[in-house]
């Protein structure tokens, strides 16, 4: 079950956007619905309002074009119109002794919101204005110690340059 963690609840101006994409994490086609703030219904513009789970090539706060799809019978993602500069990182906890909630709180203290599913997987967003260097260092140290594995599902150029 997807849940929001420390993010605002969807407003009356929100829509669920249907997204179908290939996930490198699951190595299969994935269907996901994401909350999005309606920017301009007539132009089909929506601002993604939560963290994508399995790896589409966009992040929270990106503005996307979506339209009603007759086959899917719902508003469906088509493409990114404007990138926010936020990044999405996927984390798999390998060390069973590592408390995932404690780890998520450590990243929250570094300014990263997270959303989790199950006991060993979560995604986090790195906002454009946050420095990625400290976050990347912590991720790399945990990975080197065999505690986690992580992937930069969608990393902005700014954050890529801060590694």
PDB file of C-alpha atoms in Angstrom:
ATOM      1  CA  UNK A   1       0.000   0.000   0.000  1.00  0.00           C
ATOM      2  CA  UNK A   2       1.322   3.438  -0.933  1.00  0.00           C
ATOM      3  CA  UNK A   3       1.220   5.982   1.826  1.00  0.00           C
ATOM      4  CA  UNK A   4       2.229   9.583   2.113  1.00  0.00           C
ATOM      5  CA  UNK A   5       4.743  10.407   4.789  1.00  0.00           C
ATOM      6  CA  UNK A   6       5.001  13.998   5.971  1.00  0.00           C
ATOM      7  CA  UNK A   7       3.646  15.308   2.668  1.00  0.00           C
ATOM      8  CA  UNK A   8       0.550  17.445   2.467  1.00  0.00           C
ATOM      9  CA  UNK A   9      -2.672  15.622   1.779  1.00  0.00           C
ATOM     10  CA  UNK A  10      -4.080  16.006  -1.727  1.00  0.00           C
ATOM     11  CA  UNK A  11      -6.085  19.205  -2.075  1.00  0.00           C
ATOM     12  CA  UNK A  12      -9.506  19.593  -3.662  1.00  0.00           C
ATOM     13  CA  UNK A  13      -7.509  20.625  -6.727  1.00  0.00           C
ATOM     14  CA  UNK A  14      -5.864  17.196  -7.074  1.00  0.00           C
ATOM     15  CA  UNK A  15      -6.296  14.321  -9.481  1.00  0.00           C
ATOM     16  CA  UNK A  16      -4.979  10.803  -9.578  1.00  0.00           C
ATOM     17  CA  UNK A  17      -2.744  10.338 -12.621  1.00  0.00           C
ATOM     18  CA  UNK A  18      -2.387   6.842 -14.066  1.00  0.00           C
ATOM     19  CA  UNK A  19       1.172   5.896 -15.097  1.00  0.00           C
ATOM     20  CA  UNK A  20       2.334   2.742 -16.902  1.00  0.00           C
ATOM     21  CA  UNK A  21       6.098   2.236 -17.337  1.00  0.00           C
ATOM     22  CA  UNK A  22       8.906  -0.296 -17.262  1.00  0.00           C
ATOM     23  CA  UNK A  23      10.496  -0.557 -13.806  1.00  0.00           C
ATOM     24  CA  UNK A  24      14.163  -1.480 -13.571  1.00  0.00           C
ATOM     25  CA  UNK A  25      13.583  -2.308  -9.889  1.00  0.00           C
ATOM     26  CA  UNK A  26      10.931  -4.936 -10.625  1.00  0.00           C
ATOM     27  CA  UNK A  27      12.109  -5.713 -14.174  1.00  0.00           C
ATOM     28  CA  UNK A  28       8.543  -5.526 -15.456  1.00  0.00           C
ATOM     29  CA  UNK A  29       5.820  -3.158 -16.600  1.00  0.00           C
ATOM     30  CA  UNK A  30       4.354  -1.350 -13.593  1.00  0.00           C
ATOM     31  CA  UNK A  31       1.121   0.532 -13.121  1.00  0.00           C
ATOM     32  CA  UNK A  32       1.088   3.292 -10.548  1.00  0.00           C
ATOM     33  CA  UNK A  33      -1.327   6.070  -9.672  1.00  0.00           C
ATOM     34  CA  UNK A  34       0.097   9.312  -8.356  1.00  0.00           C
ATOM     35  CA  UNK A  35      -1.552  12.344  -6.847  1.00  0.00           C
ATOM     36  CA  UNK A  36      -1.072  15.464  -8.914  1.00  0.00           C
ATOM     37  CA  UNK A  37      -2.140  19.052  -8.428  1.00  0.00           C
ATOM     38  CA  UNK A  38      -4.207  20.319 -11.341  1.00  0.00           C
ATOM     39  CA  UNK A  39      -2.387  23.214 -13.011  1.00  0.00           C
ATOM     40  CA  UNK A  40      -4.482  23.627 -16.187  1.00  0.00           C
ATOM     41  CA  UNK A  41      -7.154  21.052 -17.061  1.00  0.00           C
ATOM     42  CA  UNK A  42      -7.648  22.344 -20.599  1.00  0.00           C
ATOM     43  CA  UNK A  43      -3.929  22.016 -21.366  1.00  0.00           C
ATOM     44  CA  UNK A  44      -3.646  18.726 -19.445  1.00  0.00           C
ATOM     45  CA  UNK A  45      -1.007  20.067 -17.052  1.00  0.00           C
ATOM     46  CA  UNK A  46      -0.515  18.513 -13.620  1.00  0.00           C
ATOM     47  CA  UNK A  47       2.160  18.837 -10.929  1.00  0.00           C
ATOM     48  CA  UNK A  48       3.188  15.490  -9.384  1.00  0.00           C
ATOM     49  CA  UNK A  49       2.432  15.604  -5.656  1.00  0.00           C
ATOM     50  CA  UNK A  50       3.988  12.427  -4.297  1.00  0.00           C
ATOM     51  CA  UNK A  51       7.104  10.337  -4.823  1.00  0.00           C
ATOM     52  CA  UNK A  52       6.968   7.813  -7.683  1.00  0.00           C
ATOM     53  CA  UNK A  53       7.676   4.326  -6.354  1.00  0.00           C
ATOM     54  CA  UNK A  54       9.379   2.195  -8.966  1.00  0.00           C
ATOM     55  CA  UNK A  55      11.141   4.474 -11.388  1.00  0.00           C
ATOM     56  CA  UNK A  56       9.342   6.528 -13.977  1.00  0.00           C
ATOM     57  CA  UNK A  57      11.572   9.249 -15.336  1.00  0.00           C
ATOM     58  CA  UNK A  58      10.060  12.051 -13.297  1.00  0.00           C
ATOM     59  CA  UNK A  59       9.990  13.206  -9.677  1.00  0.00           C
ATOM     60  CA  UNK A  60       7.675  15.022  -7.309  1.00  0.00           C
ATOM     61  CA  UNK A  61       6.858  18.608  -8.299  1.00  0.00           C
ATOM     62  CA  UNK A  62       7.555  17.922 -11.992  1.00  0.00           C
ATOM     63  CA  UNK A  63       4.833  19.248 -14.270  1.00  0.00           C
ATOM     64  CA  UNK A  64       3.485  16.609 -16.608  1.00  0.00           C
ATOM     65  CA  UNK A  65       1.053  16.406 -19.479  1.00  0.00           C
ATOM     66  CA  UNK A  66      -1.755  13.895 -18.911  1.00  0.00           C
ATOM     67  CA  UNK A  67      -5.033  13.305 -20.674  1.00  0.00           C
ATOM     68  CA  UNK A  68      -8.027  11.024 -20.467  1.00  0.00           C
ATOM     69  CA  UNK A  69      -7.240   7.698 -22.109  1.00  0.00           C
ATOM     70  CA  UNK A  70     -10.236   5.754 -23.387  1.00  0.00           C
ATOM     71  CA  UNK A  71      -8.453   2.401 -23.060  1.00  0.00           C
ATOM     72  CA  UNK A  72      -7.255   3.037 -19.500  1.00  0.00           C
ATOM     73  CA  UNK A  73     -10.527   4.828 -18.628  1.00  0.00           C
ATOM     74  CA  UNK A  74      -8.726   7.485 -16.577  1.00  0.00           C
ATOM     75  CA  UNK A  75      -6.361  10.456 -16.755  1.00  0.00           C
ATOM     76  CA  UNK A  76      -3.074   9.028 -18.015  1.00  0.00           C
ATOM     77  CA  UNK A  77       0.484  10.371 -17.937  1.00  0.00           C
ATOM     78  CA  UNK A  78       2.002  11.165 -21.344  1.00  0.00           C
ATOM     79  CA  UNK A  79       5.221  13.154 -20.801  1.00  0.00           C
ATOM     80  CA  UNK A  80       7.112  15.617 -18.608  1.00  0.00           C
ATOM     81  CA  UNK A  81       6.596  19.259 -19.539  1.00  0.00           C
ATOM     82  CA  UNK A  82       8.851  20.846 -16.897  1.00  0.00           C
ATOM     83  CA  UNK A  83      11.319  19.245 -14.488  1.00  0.00           C
ATOM     84  CA  UNK A  84      11.410  20.554 -10.913  1.00  0.00           C
ATOM     85  CA  UNK A  85      15.039  19.620 -10.339  1.00  0.00           C
ATOM     86  CA  UNK A  86      14.020  17.224  -7.559  1.00  0.00           C
ATOM     87  CA  UNK A  87      15.551  13.750  -7.539  1.00  0.00           C
ATOM     88  CA  UNK A  88      14.086  10.349  -6.648  1.00  0.00           C
ATOM     89  CA  UNK A  89      16.236   7.723  -4.917  1.00  0.00           C
ATOM     90  CA  UNK A  90      15.194   4.091  -4.400  1.00  0.00           C
ATOM     91  CA  UNK A  91      16.500   2.241  -1.351  1.00  0.00           C
ATOM     92  CA  UNK A  92      16.402  -1.488  -0.612  1.00  0.00           C
ATOM     93  CA  UNK A  93      17.386  -2.482   2.918  1.00  0.00           C
ATOM     94  CA  UNK A  94      19.523  -5.616   2.778  1.00  0.00           C
ATOM     95  CA  UNK A  95      20.579  -5.865   6.448  1.00  0.00           C
ATOM     96  CA  UNK A  96      17.583  -7.365   8.273  1.00  0.00           C
ATOM     97  CA  UNK A  97      18.848  -5.882  11.553  1.00  0.00           C
ATOM     98  CA  UNK A  98      18.593  -2.347  10.201  1.00  0.00           C
ATOM     99  CA  UNK A  99      15.396  -0.621  11.335  1.00  0.00           C
ATOM    100  CA  UNK A 100      13.893   0.899   8.185  1.00  0.00           C
ATOM    101  CA  UNK A 101      11.895   3.529  10.106  1.00  0.00           C
ATOM    102  CA  UNK A 102      15.018   4.732  11.916  1.00  0.00           C
ATOM    103  CA  UNK A 103      16.818   4.920   8.571  1.00  0.00           C
ATOM    104  CA  UNK A 104      13.973   6.848   6.970  1.00  0.00           C
ATOM    105  CA  UNK A 105      14.029   9.292   9.887  1.00  0.00           C
ATOM    106  CA  UNK A 106      17.780   9.781   9.429  1.00  0.00           C
ATOM    107  CA  UNK A 107      17.171  10.800   5.827  1.00  0.00           C
ATOM    108  CA  UNK A 108      14.271  13.006   6.938  1.00  0.00           C
ATOM    109  CA  UNK A 109      16.730  14.861   9.172  1.00  0.00           C
ATOM    110  CA  UNK A 110      18.794  15.458   6.014  1.00  0.00           C
ATOM    111  CA  UNK A 111      15.736  17.022   4.366  1.00  0.00           C
ATOM    112  CA  UNK A 112      14.440  14.003   2.430  1.00  0.00           C
ATOM    113  CA  UNK A 113      10.806  12.963   2.442  1.00  0.00           C
ATOM    114  CA  UNK A 114      10.251   9.226   2.034  1.00  0.00           C
ATOM    115  CA  UNK A 115       7.472   6.837   1.124  1.00  0.00           C
ATOM    116  CA  UNK A 116       7.727   3.172   1.971  1.00  0.00           C
ATOM    117  CA  UNK A 117       6.175  -0.122   1.163  1.00  0.00           C
ATOM    118  CA  UNK A 118       6.877  -3.381   2.931  1.00  0.00           C
ATOM    119  CA  UNK A 119       9.697  -3.820   5.380  1.00  0.00           C
ATOM    120  CA  UNK A 120      12.695  -3.345   3.119  1.00  0.00           C
ATOM    121  CA  UNK A 121      11.940  -0.814   0.363  1.00  0.00           C
ATOM    122  CA  UNK A 122      11.383   2.922   0.272  1.00  0.00           C
ATOM    123  CA  UNK A 123      11.818   5.856  -2.069  1.00  0.00           C
ATOM    124  CA  UNK A 124      12.909   9.321  -1.141  1.00  0.00           C
ATOM    125  CA  UNK A 125      12.919  12.702  -2.736  1.00  0.00           C
ATOM    126  CA  UNK A 126      15.829  15.083  -2.683  1.00  0.00           C
ATOM    127  CA  UNK A 127      14.474  18.573  -3.230  1.00  0.00           C
ATOM    128  CA  UNK A 128      16.262  20.780  -5.752  1.00  0.00           C
ATOM    129  CA  UNK A 129      17.448  23.210  -3.059  1.00  0.00           C
ATOM    130  CA  UNK A 130      18.944  20.442  -0.893  1.00  0.00           C
ATOM    131  CA  UNK A 131      22.574  19.502  -1.290  1.00  0.00           C
ATOM    132  CA  UNK A 132      22.951  15.908  -2.466  1.00  0.00           C
ATOM    133  CA  UNK A 133      26.575  15.456  -1.351  1.00  0.00           C
ATOM    134  CA  UNK A 134      25.799  14.560   2.303  1.00  0.00           C
ATOM    135  CA  UNK A 135      22.887  12.332   1.291  1.00  0.00           C
ATOM    136  CA  UNK A 136      24.957  10.574  -1.376  1.00  0.00           C
ATOM    137  CA  UNK A 137      27.810  10.050   1.096  1.00  0.00           C
ATOM    138  CA  UNK A 138      25.445   8.416   3.611  1.00  0.00           C
ATOM    139  CA  UNK A 139      23.872   6.222   0.922  1.00  0.00           C
ATOM    140  CA  UNK A 140      27.302   5.149  -0.358  1.00  0.00           C
ATOM    141  CA  UNK A 141      28.580   4.343   3.140  1.00  0.00           C
ATOM    142  CA  UNK A 142      25.504   2.231   3.912  1.00  0.00           C
ATOM    143  CA  UNK A 143      25.849   0.439   0.576  1.00  0.00           C
ATOM    144  CA  UNK A 144      29.576  -0.209   1.101  1.00  0.00           C
ATOM    145  CA  UNK A 145      28.764  -1.675   4.519  1.00  0.00           C
ATOM    146  CA  UNK A 146      26.285  -4.089   2.899  1.00  0.00           C
ATOM    147  CA  UNK A 147      23.302  -2.557   4.707  1.00  0.00           C
ATOM    148  CA  UNK A 148      21.419  -1.182   1.700  1.00  0.00           C
ATOM    149  CA  UNK A 149      21.405  -1.004  -2.053  1.00  0.00           C
ATOM    150  CA  UNK A 150      20.253   2.175  -3.744  1.00  0.00           C
ATOM    151  CA  UNK A 151      19.474   3.493  -7.202  1.00  0.00           C
ATOM    152  CA  UNK A 152      19.120   7.016  -8.505  1.00  0.00           C
ATOM    153  CA  UNK A 153      15.829   6.458 -10.308  1.00  0.00           C
ATOM    154  CA  UNK A 154      15.609  10.057 -11.465  1.00  0.00           C
ATOM    155  CA  UNK A 155      18.476  12.366 -10.580  1.00  0.00           C
ATOM    156  CA  UNK A 156      18.645  16.012 -11.560  1.00  0.00           C
ATOM    157  CA  UNK A 157      21.742  17.447 -13.198  1.00  0.00           C
ATOM    158  CA  UNK A 158      22.301  19.634 -10.125  1.00  0.00           C
ATOM    159  CA  UNK A 159      22.351  16.637  -7.789  1.00  0.00           C
ATOM    160  CA  UNK A 160      24.450  14.604 -10.209  1.00  0.00           C
ATOM    161  CA  UNK A 161      27.060  17.362 -10.138  1.00  0.00           C
ATOM    162  CA  UNK A 162      27.093  17.359  -6.310  1.00  0.00           C
ATOM    163  CA  UNK A 163      28.189  13.736  -5.942  1.00  0.00           C
TER     164      UNK A 163
END
